[in-house]
Short mmCIF file of C-alpha atoms in Angstrom, two decimals:
data_model
loop_
_atom_site.label_atom_id
_atom_site.label_comp_id
_atom_site.label_asym_id
_atom_site.label_seq_id
_atom_site.Cartn_x
_atom_site.Cartn_y
_atom_site.Cartn_z
CA MET C 1 43.30 111.92 128.26
CA SER C 2 45.27 110.72 131.81
CA GLU C 3 43.88 110.42 135.17
CA ASP C 4 45.15 113.98 136.06
CA SER C 5 44.02 116.64 133.64
CA THR C 6 40.49 115.49 132.68
CA SER C 7 39.27 113.86 136.21
CA GLY C 8 38.52 117.01 139.00
CA PRO C 9 39.02 116.07 142.42
CA THR C 10 36.64 113.18 142.72
CA PRO C 11 38.05 110.88 145.73
CA THR C 12 36.96 107.29 146.23
CA PRO C 13 35.40 107.02 149.61
CA GLY C 14 38.04 105.41 150.54
CA ASP C 15 40.94 108.17 150.47
CA THR C 16 38.07 110.96 151.86
CA SER C 17 38.91 108.73 155.50
CA GLY C 18 42.57 108.96 154.78
CA ASP C 19 42.80 112.78 154.49
CA THR C 20 40.68 113.53 157.84
CA ALA C 21 42.59 110.95 159.79
CA PRO C 22 45.02 113.40 160.97
CA SER C 23 46.76 110.12 162.61
CA ALA C 24 48.55 109.27 159.47
CA ALA C 25 51.99 110.56 159.15
CA GLU C 26 52.44 112.54 156.43
CA PRO C 27 55.42 110.69 154.72
CA SER C 28 53.06 107.19 154.74
CA ARG C 29 50.25 108.64 153.06
CA PRO C 30 50.29 107.62 149.86
CA TRP C 31 52.54 104.29 150.81
CA SER C 32 48.75 104.13 152.83
CA ARG C 33 47.20 104.98 149.86
CA LEU C 34 49.08 102.26 148.11
CA ALA C 35 47.82 99.94 150.33
CA ARG C 36 44.19 100.51 150.95
CA SER C 37 43.50 100.86 147.07
CA GLY C 38 44.48 97.54 146.94
CA ARG C 39 41.88 96.38 149.81
CA ARG C 40 38.65 97.37 148.16
CA TRP C 41 38.52 94.57 145.52
CA ARG C 42 35.24 93.55 145.15
CA SER C 43 33.38 96.47 144.56
CA ARG C 44 32.68 95.80 140.24
CA SER C 45 35.06 99.16 138.66
CA SER C 46 37.90 96.99 140.60
CA VAL C 47 37.35 93.65 138.89
CA VAL C 48 37.31 96.00 135.46
CA VAL C 49 40.22 98.00 136.37
CA ALA C 50 41.20 94.12 137.54
CA LEU C 51 40.67 93.52 134.02
CA LEU C 52 41.88 95.80 132.43
CA ALA C 53 45.31 94.84 134.15
CA VAL C 54 44.81 91.06 132.99
CA LEU C 55 44.54 91.95 129.23
CA LEU C 56 47.45 95.22 129.29
CA GLY C 57 49.67 92.16 130.79
CA VAL C 58 48.83 89.58 128.06
CA ALA C 59 48.76 91.55 125.27
CA MET C 60 52.48 92.89 126.41
CA SER C 61 54.46 89.48 126.57
CA THR C 62 52.10 87.97 123.48
CA GLN C 63 53.77 91.31 121.64
CA ILE C 64 57.10 90.69 123.42
CA ARG C 65 57.39 87.12 121.77
CA GLN C 66 55.87 88.20 118.39
CA THR C 67 58.62 90.64 117.93
CA ARG C 68 61.40 88.40 118.63
CA GLU C 69 59.82 85.37 116.56
CA GLN C 70 58.45 87.53 113.54
CA GLY C 71 60.11 90.36 112.21
CA LEU C 72 58.73 90.29 109.54
CA GLU C 73 54.80 90.24 109.38
CA SER C 74 54.26 92.79 112.58
CA LEU C 75 55.99 95.65 109.79
CA ARG C 76 54.17 98.42 108.60
CA GLN C 77 53.94 98.96 105.10
CA GLU C 78 56.91 101.51 104.34
CA GLU C 79 59.29 99.54 106.64
CA LEU C 80 58.13 96.34 104.30
CA VAL C 81 58.60 98.39 100.98
CA ALA C 82 62.17 99.35 102.70
CA VAL C 83 62.81 96.02 102.92
CA LEU C 84 61.63 95.00 99.77
CA ASP C 85 63.90 97.42 98.07
CA THR C 86 66.96 96.63 99.77
CA VAL C 87 65.85 92.22 98.75
CA THR C 88 65.92 93.57 95.19
CA GLN C 89 68.67 95.64 94.85
CA ARG C 90 70.67 92.61 96.65
CA SER C 91 69.46 90.33 94.20
CA GLY C 92 70.22 92.44 91.41
CA ARG C 93 74.08 92.56 92.36
CA LEU C 94 73.85 88.61 92.28
CA ASP C 95 72.25 88.17 89.28
CA GLU C 96 74.72 90.65 87.45
CA GLU C 97 77.18 88.28 89.37
CA ILE C 98 75.58 85.49 87.79
CA SER C 99 75.72 86.64 84.91
CA ARG C 100 79.73 87.33 85.18
CA LEU C 101 80.82 84.70 86.44
CA THR C 102 78.94 82.23 83.42
CA THR C 103 80.28 84.66 81.04
CA GLU C 104 83.82 83.83 82.05
CA ARG C 105 82.87 80.60 82.38
CA LEU C 106 81.79 79.89 78.63
CA ARG C 107 85.32 81.61 78.25
CA LEU C 108 87.32 79.67 80.20
CA GLU C 109 85.60 76.54 78.90
CA GLN C 110 86.12 77.82 75.36
CA SER C 111 89.66 78.65 75.19
CA ALA C 112 89.97 75.47 75.73
CA GLY C 113 89.96 75.19 71.61
CA GLY C 114 91.25 78.85 71.77
CA PRO C 115 95.39 80.01 70.56
CA GLU C 116 96.70 78.75 73.74
CA ALA C 117 95.23 74.86 72.96
CA GLN C 118 96.30 75.51 70.13
CA GLN C 119 100.08 76.08 70.66
CA ALA C 120 99.50 73.31 73.37
CA ALA C 121 98.57 71.07 70.58
CA GLN C 122 101.23 71.84 68.29
CA ALA C 123 103.89 72.00 70.53
CA ARG C 124 103.25 68.58 71.02
CA ILE C 125 103.15 67.46 67.66
CA ASP C 126 106.46 68.51 67.05
CA ALA C 127 107.53 67.12 70.13
CA LEU C 128 106.65 63.74 68.68
CA ALA C 129 107.32 64.40 65.65
CA VAL C 130 111.26 65.31 66.55
CA LEU C 131 110.61 61.15 68.23
CA ALA C 132 109.04 59.52 65.80
CA GLY C 133 111.26 60.60 63.26
CA THR C 134 109.16 62.06 60.58
CA ALA C 135 110.00 65.56 60.83
CA ARG C 136 113.57 67.17 60.62
CA ALA C 137 115.21 68.49 63.36
CA THR C 138 118.46 70.23 63.70
CA GLY C 139 119.79 72.57 66.93
CA PRO C 140 123.23 72.37 68.70
CA GLY C 141 124.85 68.30 68.81
CA VAL C 142 127.92 66.67 67.38
CA GLN C 143 128.86 64.68 64.76
CA ILE C 144 130.74 61.82 64.89
CA VAL C 145 132.29 60.13 62.15
CA ILE C 146 133.81 56.55 62.33
CA THR C 147 136.48 55.38 59.57
CA ASP C 148 136.55 51.83 59.47
CA PRO C 149 137.73 49.84 56.69
CA GLN C 150 138.59 46.90 57.62
CA GLY C 151 135.45 46.13 59.48
CA THR C 152 135.84 45.83 62.98
CA VAL C 153 133.62 47.94 63.94
CA GLY C 154 130.51 45.98 64.56
CA ALA C 155 126.03 46.25 65.96
CA PRO C 156 127.59 46.23 70.02
CA THR C 157 129.62 49.21 69.48
CA LEU C 158 126.80 51.17 67.05
CA LEU C 159 124.25 50.42 69.92
CA ASP C 160 126.84 51.09 72.91
CA ALA C 161 127.03 54.06 71.07
CA VAL C 162 123.41 54.86 70.58
CA GLN C 163 122.85 54.78 74.38
CA GLU C 164 125.29 56.52 75.44
CA LEU C 165 124.07 59.38 73.21
CA ARG C 166 120.74 59.43 74.73
CA ASP C 167 122.57 58.73 77.51
CA ALA C 168 123.94 62.57 77.66
CA GLY C 169 120.49 63.75 75.99
CA ALA C 170 120.26 63.01 72.85
CA GLU C 171 117.27 63.72 71.38
CA ALA C 172 117.22 63.45 67.29
CA ILE C 173 120.17 60.86 66.30
CA GLN C 174 120.42 60.23 62.94
CA ILE C 175 123.15 57.07 61.86
CA ASP C 176 123.99 57.53 57.97
CA GLU C 177 121.07 58.07 56.80
CA VAL C 178 118.59 56.97 58.76
CA ARG C 179 117.28 57.93 61.85
CA ILE C 180 117.26 56.21 64.75
CA VAL C 181 113.58 55.44 66.53
CA ALA C 182 112.14 53.87 68.72
CA SER C 183 111.58 50.40 66.87
CA SER C 184 115.61 51.45 64.99
CA PHE C 185 116.90 47.77 65.58
CA VAL C 186 120.90 47.32 64.74
CA THR C 187 121.95 44.30 63.18
CA GLU C 188 125.16 42.34 62.25
CA ASP C 189 125.48 39.80 59.69
CA ALA C 190 127.67 37.00 59.44
CA LYS C 191 130.75 38.77 57.48
CA GLY C 192 130.27 41.54 60.07
CA ALA C 193 128.85 44.17 57.85
CA VAL C 194 126.21 46.09 60.46
CA SER C 195 123.06 47.15 58.90
CA VAL C 196 120.81 50.44 60.51
CA ASP C 197 117.07 49.23 60.83
CA GLY C 198 117.89 46.87 57.52
CA VAL C 199 119.79 49.49 55.38
CA ALA C 200 123.42 48.19 55.02
CA LEU C 201 126.58 50.68 56.15
CA SER C 202 129.55 51.42 54.82
CA SER C 203 132.72 52.71 56.31
CA PRO C 204 132.95 55.95 57.23
CA ILE C 205 129.69 55.93 59.23
CA THR C 206 128.61 59.14 60.28
CA ILE C 207 126.72 59.71 63.00
CA ILE C 208 124.55 63.00 63.85
CA ALA C 209 123.77 63.29 67.14
CA ILE C 210 121.27 66.65 67.98
CA GLY C 211 121.71 67.35 71.78
CA ASP C 212 124.15 69.55 74.27
CA PRO C 213 127.60 68.94 72.25
CA GLN C 214 129.33 69.42 75.77
CA THR C 215 127.53 66.57 77.10
CA LEU C 216 127.66 64.75 74.35
CA ALA C 217 131.28 64.96 73.31
CA SER C 218 131.78 63.61 76.72
CA ALA C 219 130.12 60.93 76.84
CA MET C 220 131.41 59.57 73.90
CA ASP C 221 134.86 60.41 75.72
CA ILE C 222 134.58 58.34 78.82
CA PRO C 223 136.85 56.67 80.39
CA GLY C 224 136.76 52.48 78.81
CA GLY C 225 133.61 54.65 76.19
CA VAL C 226 132.63 54.58 72.79
CA VAL C 227 136.00 56.58 71.90
CA ALA C 228 137.76 54.06 73.51
CA SER C 229 136.24 50.53 72.35
CA ILE C 230 136.09 52.26 68.69
CA ARG C 231 139.55 52.89 68.45
CA GLY C 232 140.20 49.74 70.13
CA LEU C 233 138.80 47.67 67.43
CA GLY C 234 141.66 49.69 65.90
CA ALA C 235 139.25 52.12 64.07
CA SER C 236 139.32 55.43 64.10
CA VAL C 237 136.30 58.06 65.16
CA ARG C 238 136.33 61.44 65.34
CA VAL C 239 133.69 63.68 67.05
CA THR C 240 133.34 66.90 66.56
CA GLN C 241 131.23 69.45 68.66
CA ASP C 242 128.72 71.89 66.46
CA ARG C 243 126.83 74.77 67.33
CA SER C 244 123.77 73.59 64.42
CA VAL C 245 123.80 70.16 62.91
CA ARG C 246 120.42 68.62 60.94
CA VAL C 247 118.89 65.88 61.36
CA ASP C 248 117.08 65.36 57.65
CA ALA C 249 117.13 61.30 57.92
CA LEU C 250 113.25 60.39 58.18
CA HIS C 251 111.40 56.83 59.14
CA ALA C 252 108.36 56.25 58.40
CA PRO C 253 105.47 55.48 59.96
CA ALA C 254 104.22 52.63 60.78
CA SER C 255 100.66 51.77 62.33
CA PRO C 256 101.18 48.95 65.32
CA ARG C 257 100.10 45.66 64.42
CA TYR C 258 99.25 44.26 67.31
CA ALA C 259 99.75 46.86 69.89
CA ARG C 260 97.12 49.01 71.18
CA PRO C 261 97.26 52.03 73.68
CA GLU C 262 95.21 51.56 76.62
CA PRO C 263 91.45 53.18 76.76
CA ASN C 264 93.39 56.61 79.77
CA ALA C 265 96.36 56.72 78.38
CA THR C 266 97.46 59.66 80.60
CA ASP C 267 98.20 62.34 78.43
CA THR C 268 101.25 63.52 79.24
CA THR C 269 103.01 65.65 77.45
CA PRO C 270 106.69 65.59 75.89
CA ALA C 271 108.62 68.34 76.27
CA PRO C 272 108.79 70.09 73.30
CA PRO C 273 113.06 70.05 72.14
CA ARG C 274 115.05 73.16 72.20
CA MET D 1 47.29 97.65 143.91
CA ILE D 2 45.00 95.34 141.37
CA PRO D 3 46.37 96.68 138.33
CA ALA D 4 49.67 95.50 139.64
CA ILE D 5 48.90 92.12 140.12
CA GLY D 6 46.54 92.34 137.38
CA LEU D 7 49.91 93.06 135.33
CA LEU D 8 51.52 89.59 136.27
CA VAL D 9 48.71 87.99 136.13
CA GLY D 10 48.65 88.81 132.60
CA LEU D 11 52.56 88.68 131.72
CA VAL D 12 52.61 84.59 133.50
CA ILE D 13 48.87 84.02 131.15
CA GLY D 14 51.07 85.70 127.61
CA LEU D 15 53.83 83.66 128.02
CA VAL D 16 52.03 80.21 129.42
CA LEU D 17 48.91 80.36 126.99
CA GLN D 18 50.86 81.83 124.10
CA PRO D 19 48.30 83.73 121.91
CA SER D 20 49.05 84.25 118.56
CA VAL D 21 47.75 87.84 117.10
CA PRO D 22 45.54 88.04 114.18
CA LEU D 23 46.77 89.12 111.50
CA TRP D 24 45.12 92.74 111.14
CA LEU D 25 45.97 93.93 115.14
CA GLN D 26 49.83 93.31 114.73
CA PRO D 27 50.93 96.99 113.37
CA TYR D 28 48.66 98.14 116.05
CA LEU D 29 49.50 96.51 118.69
CA PRO D 30 52.75 97.82 120.01
CA ILE D 31 51.26 101.02 120.60
CA ALA D 32 48.08 100.37 121.86
CA VAL D 33 50.35 98.20 124.53
CA ILE D 34 52.24 101.65 125.26
CA ALA D 35 49.04 103.49 125.60
CA ALA D 36 47.82 101.47 127.83
CA LEU D 37 50.85 101.22 129.71
CA ASP D 38 50.29 105.44 129.88
CA ALA D 39 47.37 105.51 131.45
CA VAL D 40 47.94 102.80 133.99
CA PHE D 41 51.36 104.89 135.16
CA GLY D 42 48.15 107.56 135.04
CA GLY D 43 46.16 105.69 136.63
CA LEU D 44 48.83 105.21 139.45
CA ARG D 45 49.99 108.49 139.98
CA ALA D 46 46.18 109.26 139.99
CA VAL D 47 45.71 107.00 143.43
CA LEU D 48 48.58 108.48 144.87
CA ASP D 49 47.74 112.21 144.65
CA GLY D 50 43.99 110.42 146.07
CA ILE D 51 41.75 111.02 143.54
CA PHE D 52 41.86 107.88 141.30
CA ASP D 53 38.12 106.74 140.31
CA ASP D 54 38.22 103.62 138.38
CA LYS D 55 35.67 105.16 135.83
CA VAL D 56 37.62 107.09 134.90
CA PHE D 57 40.70 104.81 134.59
CA VAL D 58 38.70 102.45 132.19
CA VAL D 59 37.33 105.09 130.16
CA SER D 60 41.14 106.69 129.97
CA PHE D 61 42.89 103.71 129.22
CA LEU D 62 40.11 102.43 126.82
CA SER D 63 40.56 105.84 124.10
CA ASN D 64 44.18 105.41 124.65
CA THR D 65 44.90 102.47 123.13
CA LEU D 66 42.04 103.10 120.63
CA VAL D 67 42.74 106.57 120.00
CA ALA D 68 46.80 105.64 119.15
CA ALA D 69 45.37 102.36 117.31
CA PHE D 70 43.53 105.42 115.18
CA ILE D 71 46.44 107.41 114.94
CA VAL D 72 48.52 104.98 113.35
CA PHE D 73 46.21 103.55 111.24
CA LEU D 74 44.87 107.02 110.21
CA GLY D 75 49.09 108.13 109.62
CA ASP D 76 49.32 104.57 107.00
CA GLN D 77 45.70 105.80 104.95
CA LEU D 78 48.21 109.11 104.53
CA GLY D 79 51.03 107.75 103.92
CA VAL D 80 52.68 109.56 107.38
CA GLY D 81 52.34 106.43 109.18
CA ALA D 82 55.80 105.63 110.67
CA GLN D 83 56.24 109.72 111.27
CA LEU D 84 52.29 109.67 113.35
CA SER D 85 53.92 106.64 114.72
CA THR D 86 57.11 108.45 116.42
CA GLY D 87 54.88 111.45 117.32
CA VAL D 88 52.00 108.93 119.33
CA VAL D 89 55.46 106.67 120.34
CA VAL D 90 57.15 109.99 121.85
CA VAL D 91 54.63 111.57 123.27
CA LEU D 92 53.13 108.18 125.41
CA GLY D 93 56.86 108.18 126.75
CA VAL D 94 57.01 111.68 128.27
CA ARG D 95 53.38 111.13 129.96
CA ILE D 96 54.69 107.63 131.08
CA PHE D 97 57.72 110.00 132.21
CA SER D 98 56.07 112.70 133.83
CA ASN D 99 54.03 110.19 135.49
CA VAL D 100 56.26 108.47 136.74
CA ALA D 101 58.42 111.19 138.32
CA SER D 102 55.16 111.95 139.87
CA ILE D 103 54.77 109.14 141.82
CA ARG D 104 58.48 108.60 142.37
CA ARG D 105 57.84 112.33 144.25
CA HIS D 106 55.49 110.92 145.94
CA LEU D 107 56.34 107.76 147.53
CA PHE D 108 60.53 108.51 147.95
CA LYS D 109 59.71 112.03 148.51
CA ALA D 110 62.83 113.01 145.43
#
């Protein structure tokens, strides 16, 4: 189909003169042929050739631009099938991942009511019960016995003792048979008789506190502290550390009549008692 | 000479006008372009061999393009489209290389 195989040697008129002119130097003949081929540009066949060349140029630049712009429409059927296969595979993998992640999300959402959540809730109930005095508590702590035959120990002293114990980390305190909670109060009537939460106390007064025994005992023994002031009042006091004491007094819970919790009260779970 | 100028003019026109290829033509245009290029190089070699004939050039140009497109189309229908088009491109490339080598030998004696 190309020139060298199908065409016989039919030189165009222009070239014959080049062949018979011996003056044209051998090395320059091809170049001169090239140059001469551009001279006869009015003949009809030259116009056709030029037209074809222009067409080729247009087709080439168009195809180049086409390949650059649209990758998919210029592909043939097989290539499109291959691309489709790849995309389908990838889509399948992504679908699997979607379902896996959805399942995991559901599981995590439901585990909010699962065993971990239940344990957390139970721990919170326990902590609050100990603080509110609705549950008995046991643990290491101290037992303080105040022997006061003359009734010199008053409310301030008892209050001091409770505050010092709390400062030392006591988590559950009872005085005689009264559980000390947030709403507890110590009063002293005109005759000097001490009451806690309205229950009259009489000597000996036993205070039981659960906490770190060493810390609680040291808190009682600080210079000018509770023990010192009780002894200064003329009563005697004995502080005993114990590896296991029991606070079995309970406090009846009462719903507040005036105080209401604010709508977005922060969810601070108190640490469960050790 | 004229074909070269015509090629350049065609490239410029294509860049400026930016025509879009019709859909039915799109798979065959690349092969057709390569086949036409082969005919052009063959024509250039014929000029240098002194045997250039306009009619032969035009016929070979058109037949090259049409046959290459037809072979690709046939291959697609038969299901061997990729292999056949690869084969056509290889053959055209080989012919382009041999024509260019001959041109080079003519022009630079090397």
